[in-house]
GROMACS .gro file of N, CA and C in nm:
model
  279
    1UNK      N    1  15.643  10.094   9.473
    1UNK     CA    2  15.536  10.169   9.412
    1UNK      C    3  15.407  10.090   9.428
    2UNK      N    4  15.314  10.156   9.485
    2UNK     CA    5  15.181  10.104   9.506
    2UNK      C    6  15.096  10.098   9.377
    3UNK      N    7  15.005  10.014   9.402
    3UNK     CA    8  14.924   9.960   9.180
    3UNK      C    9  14.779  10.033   9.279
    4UNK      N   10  14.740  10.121   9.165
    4UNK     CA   11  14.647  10.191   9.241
    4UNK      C   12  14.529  10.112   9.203
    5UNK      N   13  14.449  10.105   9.303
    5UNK     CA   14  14.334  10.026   9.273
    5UNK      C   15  14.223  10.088   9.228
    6UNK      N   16  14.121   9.995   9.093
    6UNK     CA   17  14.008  10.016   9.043
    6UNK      C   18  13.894  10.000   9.029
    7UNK      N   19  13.883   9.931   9.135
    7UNK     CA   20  13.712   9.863   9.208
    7UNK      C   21  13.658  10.010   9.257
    8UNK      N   22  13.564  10.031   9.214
    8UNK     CA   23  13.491  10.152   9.206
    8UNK      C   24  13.406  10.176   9.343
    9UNK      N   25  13.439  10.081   9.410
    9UNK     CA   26  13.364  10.068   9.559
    9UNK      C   27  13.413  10.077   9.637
   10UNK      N   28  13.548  10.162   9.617
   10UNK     CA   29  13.600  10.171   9.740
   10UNK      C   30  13.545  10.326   9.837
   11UNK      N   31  13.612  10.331   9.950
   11UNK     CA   32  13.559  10.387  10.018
   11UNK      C   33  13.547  10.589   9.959
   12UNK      N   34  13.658  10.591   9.874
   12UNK     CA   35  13.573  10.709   9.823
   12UNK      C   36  13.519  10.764   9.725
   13UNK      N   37  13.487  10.645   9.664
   13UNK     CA   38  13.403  10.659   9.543
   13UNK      C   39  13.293  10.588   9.546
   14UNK      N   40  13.198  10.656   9.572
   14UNK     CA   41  13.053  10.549   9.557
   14UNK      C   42  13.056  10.435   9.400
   15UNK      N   43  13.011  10.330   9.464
   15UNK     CA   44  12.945  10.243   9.393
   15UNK      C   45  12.872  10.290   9.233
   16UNK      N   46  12.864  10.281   9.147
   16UNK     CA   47  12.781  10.311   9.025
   16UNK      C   48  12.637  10.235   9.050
   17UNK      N   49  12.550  10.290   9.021
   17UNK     CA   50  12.458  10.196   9.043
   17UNK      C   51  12.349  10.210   8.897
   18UNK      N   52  12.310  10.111   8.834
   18UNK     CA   53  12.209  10.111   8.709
   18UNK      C   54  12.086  10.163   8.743
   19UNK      N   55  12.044  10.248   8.614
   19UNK     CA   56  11.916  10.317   8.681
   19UNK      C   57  11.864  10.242   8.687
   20UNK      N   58  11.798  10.103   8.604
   20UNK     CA   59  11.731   9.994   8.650
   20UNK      C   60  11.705   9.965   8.758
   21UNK      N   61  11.807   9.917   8.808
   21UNK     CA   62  11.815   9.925   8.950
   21UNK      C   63  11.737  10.016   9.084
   22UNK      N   64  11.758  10.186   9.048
   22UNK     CA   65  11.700  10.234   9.123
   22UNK      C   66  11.578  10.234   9.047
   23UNK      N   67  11.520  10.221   8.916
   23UNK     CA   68  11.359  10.238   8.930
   23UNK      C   69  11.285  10.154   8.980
   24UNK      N   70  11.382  10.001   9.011
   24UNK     CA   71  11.296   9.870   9.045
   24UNK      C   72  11.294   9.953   9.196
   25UNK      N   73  11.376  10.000   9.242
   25UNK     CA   74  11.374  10.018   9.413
   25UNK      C   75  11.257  10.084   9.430
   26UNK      N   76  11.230  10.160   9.373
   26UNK     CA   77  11.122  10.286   9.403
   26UNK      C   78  11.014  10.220   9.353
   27UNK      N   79  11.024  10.144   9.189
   27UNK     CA   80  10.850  10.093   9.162
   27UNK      C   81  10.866   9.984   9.170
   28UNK      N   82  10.920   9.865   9.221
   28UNK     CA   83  10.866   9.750   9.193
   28UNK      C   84  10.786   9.694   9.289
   29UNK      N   85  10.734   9.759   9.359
   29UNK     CA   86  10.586   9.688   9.436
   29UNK      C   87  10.499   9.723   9.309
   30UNK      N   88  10.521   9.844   9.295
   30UNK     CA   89  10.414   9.912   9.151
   30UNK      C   90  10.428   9.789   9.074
   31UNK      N   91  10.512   9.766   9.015
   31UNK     CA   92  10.502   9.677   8.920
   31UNK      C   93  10.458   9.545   8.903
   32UNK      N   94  10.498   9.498   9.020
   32UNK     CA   95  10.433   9.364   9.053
   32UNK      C   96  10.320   9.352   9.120
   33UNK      N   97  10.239   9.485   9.089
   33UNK     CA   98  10.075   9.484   9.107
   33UNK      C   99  10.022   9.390   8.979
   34UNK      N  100  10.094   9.435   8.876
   34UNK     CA  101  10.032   9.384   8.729
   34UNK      C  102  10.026   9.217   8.736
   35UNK      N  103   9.928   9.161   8.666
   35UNK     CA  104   9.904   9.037   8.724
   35UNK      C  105   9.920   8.952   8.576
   36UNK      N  106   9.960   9.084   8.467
   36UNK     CA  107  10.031   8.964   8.372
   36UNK      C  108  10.131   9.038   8.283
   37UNK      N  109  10.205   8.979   8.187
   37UNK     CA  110  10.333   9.043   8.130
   37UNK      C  111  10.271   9.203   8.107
   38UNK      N  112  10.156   9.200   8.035
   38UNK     CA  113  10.095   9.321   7.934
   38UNK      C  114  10.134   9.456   8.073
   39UNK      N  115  10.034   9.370   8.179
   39UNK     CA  116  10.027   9.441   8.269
   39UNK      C  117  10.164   9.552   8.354
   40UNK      N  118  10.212   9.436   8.379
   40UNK     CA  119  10.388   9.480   8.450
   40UNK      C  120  10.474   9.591   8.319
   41UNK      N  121  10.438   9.546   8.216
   41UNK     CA  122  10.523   9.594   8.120
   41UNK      C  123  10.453   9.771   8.156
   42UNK      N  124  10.344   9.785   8.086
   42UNK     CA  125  10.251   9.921   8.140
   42UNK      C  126  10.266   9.980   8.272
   43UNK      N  127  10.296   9.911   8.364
   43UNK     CA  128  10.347   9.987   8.454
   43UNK      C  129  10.511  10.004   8.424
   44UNK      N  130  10.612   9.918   8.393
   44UNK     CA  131  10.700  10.021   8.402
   44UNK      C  132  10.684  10.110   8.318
   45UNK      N  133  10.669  10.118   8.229
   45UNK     CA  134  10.647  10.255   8.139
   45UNK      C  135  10.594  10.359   8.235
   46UNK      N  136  10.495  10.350   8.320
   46UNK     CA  137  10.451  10.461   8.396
   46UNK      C  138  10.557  10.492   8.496
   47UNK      N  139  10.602  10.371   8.508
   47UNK     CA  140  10.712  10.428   8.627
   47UNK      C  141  10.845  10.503   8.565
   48UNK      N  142  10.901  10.488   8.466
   48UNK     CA  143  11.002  10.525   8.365
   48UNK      C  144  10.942  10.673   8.374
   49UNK      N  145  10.806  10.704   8.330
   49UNK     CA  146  10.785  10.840   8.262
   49UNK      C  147  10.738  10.914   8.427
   50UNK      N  148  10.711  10.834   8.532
   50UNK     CA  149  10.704  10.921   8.630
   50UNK      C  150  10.830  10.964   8.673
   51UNK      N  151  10.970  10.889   8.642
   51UNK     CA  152  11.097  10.917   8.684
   51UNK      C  153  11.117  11.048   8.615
   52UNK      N  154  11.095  11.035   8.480
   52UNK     CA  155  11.126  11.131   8.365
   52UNK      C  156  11.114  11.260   8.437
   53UNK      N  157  10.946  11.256   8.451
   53UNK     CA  158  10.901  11.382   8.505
   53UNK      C  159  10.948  11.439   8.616
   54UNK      N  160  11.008  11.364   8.729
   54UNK     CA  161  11.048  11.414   8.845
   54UNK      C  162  11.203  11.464   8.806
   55UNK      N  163  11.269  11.429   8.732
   55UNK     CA  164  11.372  11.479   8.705
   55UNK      C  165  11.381  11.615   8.640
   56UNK      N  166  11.251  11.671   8.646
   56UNK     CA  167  11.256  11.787   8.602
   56UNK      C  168  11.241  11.917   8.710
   57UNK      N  169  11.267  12.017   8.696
   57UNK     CA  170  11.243  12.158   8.767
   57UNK      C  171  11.133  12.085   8.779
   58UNK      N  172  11.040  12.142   8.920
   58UNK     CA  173  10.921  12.140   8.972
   58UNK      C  174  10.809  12.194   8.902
   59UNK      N  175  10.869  12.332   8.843
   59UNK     CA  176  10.795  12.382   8.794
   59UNK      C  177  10.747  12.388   8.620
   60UNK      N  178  10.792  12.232   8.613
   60UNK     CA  179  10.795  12.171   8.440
   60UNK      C  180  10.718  12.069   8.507
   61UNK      N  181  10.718  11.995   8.594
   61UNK     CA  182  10.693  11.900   8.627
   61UNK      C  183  10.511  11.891   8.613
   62UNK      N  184  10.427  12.019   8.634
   62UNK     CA  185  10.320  11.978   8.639
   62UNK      C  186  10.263  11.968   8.466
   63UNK      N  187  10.318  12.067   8.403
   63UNK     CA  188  10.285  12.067   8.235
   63UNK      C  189  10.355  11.920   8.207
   64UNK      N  190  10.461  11.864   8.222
   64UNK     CA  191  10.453  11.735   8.181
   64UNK      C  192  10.343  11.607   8.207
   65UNK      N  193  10.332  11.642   8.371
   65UNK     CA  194  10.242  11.516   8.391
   65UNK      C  195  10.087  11.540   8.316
   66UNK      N  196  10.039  11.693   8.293
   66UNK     CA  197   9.920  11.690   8.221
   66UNK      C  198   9.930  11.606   8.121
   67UNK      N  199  10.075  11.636   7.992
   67UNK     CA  200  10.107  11.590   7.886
   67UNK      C  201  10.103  11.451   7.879
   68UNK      N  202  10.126  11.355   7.983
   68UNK     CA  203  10.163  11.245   8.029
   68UNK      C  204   9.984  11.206   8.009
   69UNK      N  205   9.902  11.233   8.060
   69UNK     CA  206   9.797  11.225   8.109
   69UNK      C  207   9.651  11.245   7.970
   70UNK      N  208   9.691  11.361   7.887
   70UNK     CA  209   9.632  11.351   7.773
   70UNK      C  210   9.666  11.236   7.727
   71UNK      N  211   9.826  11.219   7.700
   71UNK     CA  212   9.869  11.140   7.557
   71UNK      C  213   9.798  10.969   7.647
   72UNK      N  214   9.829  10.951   7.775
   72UNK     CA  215   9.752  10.825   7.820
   72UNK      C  216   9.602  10.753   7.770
   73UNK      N  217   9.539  10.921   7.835
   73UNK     CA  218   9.361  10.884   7.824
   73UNK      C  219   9.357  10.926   7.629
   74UNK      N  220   9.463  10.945   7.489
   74UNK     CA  221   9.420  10.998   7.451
   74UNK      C  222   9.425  10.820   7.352
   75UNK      N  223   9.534  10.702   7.424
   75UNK     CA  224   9.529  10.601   7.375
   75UNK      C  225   9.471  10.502   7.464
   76UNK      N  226   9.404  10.546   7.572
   76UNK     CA  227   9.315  10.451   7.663
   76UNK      C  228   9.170  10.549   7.685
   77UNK      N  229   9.131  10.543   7.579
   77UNK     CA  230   8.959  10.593   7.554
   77UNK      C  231   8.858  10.541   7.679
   78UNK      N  232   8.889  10.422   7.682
   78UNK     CA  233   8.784  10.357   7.783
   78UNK      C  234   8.843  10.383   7.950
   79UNK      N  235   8.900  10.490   7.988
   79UNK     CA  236   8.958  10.497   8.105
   79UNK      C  237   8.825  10.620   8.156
   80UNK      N  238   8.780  10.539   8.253
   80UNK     CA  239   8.691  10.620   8.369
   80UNK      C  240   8.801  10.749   8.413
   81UNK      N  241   8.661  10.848   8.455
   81UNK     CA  242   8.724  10.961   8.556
   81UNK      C  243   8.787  10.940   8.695
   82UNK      N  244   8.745  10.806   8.723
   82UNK     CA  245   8.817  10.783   8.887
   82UNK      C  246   8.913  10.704   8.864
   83UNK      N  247   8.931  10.668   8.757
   83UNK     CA  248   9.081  10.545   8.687
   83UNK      C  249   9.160  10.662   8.651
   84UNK      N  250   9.153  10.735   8.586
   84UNK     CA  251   9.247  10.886   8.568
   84UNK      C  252   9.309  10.936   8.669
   85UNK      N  253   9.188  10.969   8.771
   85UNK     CA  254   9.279  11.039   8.858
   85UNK      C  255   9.314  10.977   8.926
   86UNK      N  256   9.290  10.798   8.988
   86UNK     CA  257   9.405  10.757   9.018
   86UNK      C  258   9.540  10.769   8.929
   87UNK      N  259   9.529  10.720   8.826
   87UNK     CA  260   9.646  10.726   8.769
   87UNK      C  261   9.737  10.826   8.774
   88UNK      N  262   9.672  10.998   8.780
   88UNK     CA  263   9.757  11.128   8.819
   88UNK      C  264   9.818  11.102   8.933
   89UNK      N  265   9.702  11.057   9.051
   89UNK     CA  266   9.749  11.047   9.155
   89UNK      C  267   9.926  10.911   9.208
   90UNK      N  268   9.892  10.834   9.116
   90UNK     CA  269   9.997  10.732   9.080
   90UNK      C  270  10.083  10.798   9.063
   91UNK      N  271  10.080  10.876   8.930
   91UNK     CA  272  10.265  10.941   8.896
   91UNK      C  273  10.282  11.036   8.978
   92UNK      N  274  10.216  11.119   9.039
   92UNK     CA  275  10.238  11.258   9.136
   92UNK      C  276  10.328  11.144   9.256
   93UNK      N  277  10.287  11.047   9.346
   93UNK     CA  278  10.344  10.982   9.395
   93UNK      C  279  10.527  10.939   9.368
   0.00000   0.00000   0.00000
């Protein structure tokens, strides 16, 4: 009698992988733009809530990122109009 094996990597079962993992894949150039803890930390959060949003129907996706975008500029007062829409332009990315 064969002992069935439980390494999750075998050939027909993909690997598990931590979402951690895939958000560093996708943002961590993003992240390691930030040039100090405060910084890096604020971006993942943007990157977390840009995941959020893409995980949605397409067509949720743009009422969230507005939502995303008030509640931002509504706790970063001092954010210019061309710092905004980079930033839209950031999570649409």
């Amino acid at each position: 009698m064969k002992r069935k094996n439980n390494d999750e990597s075998t050939p027909h079962t993909p690997a598990k992988r931590k979402i951690s993992e895939m958000v560093w894949e996708f943002a961590g150039d993003f992240i390691r733009l930030g040039t100090t803890q405060g910084q890096k930390e604020t971006r993942l959060i943007a990157a977390s809530s840009a995941w959020n949003i893409a995980c949605n129907p397409p067509e949720q996706q743009q009422k969230l990122l507005d939502r995303y975008m008030a509640e931002y500029l509504g706790v970063n007062l001092d954010t210019d109009p061309a710092n905004a829409a980079a930033i839209r332009s950031d999570m649409r990315s």
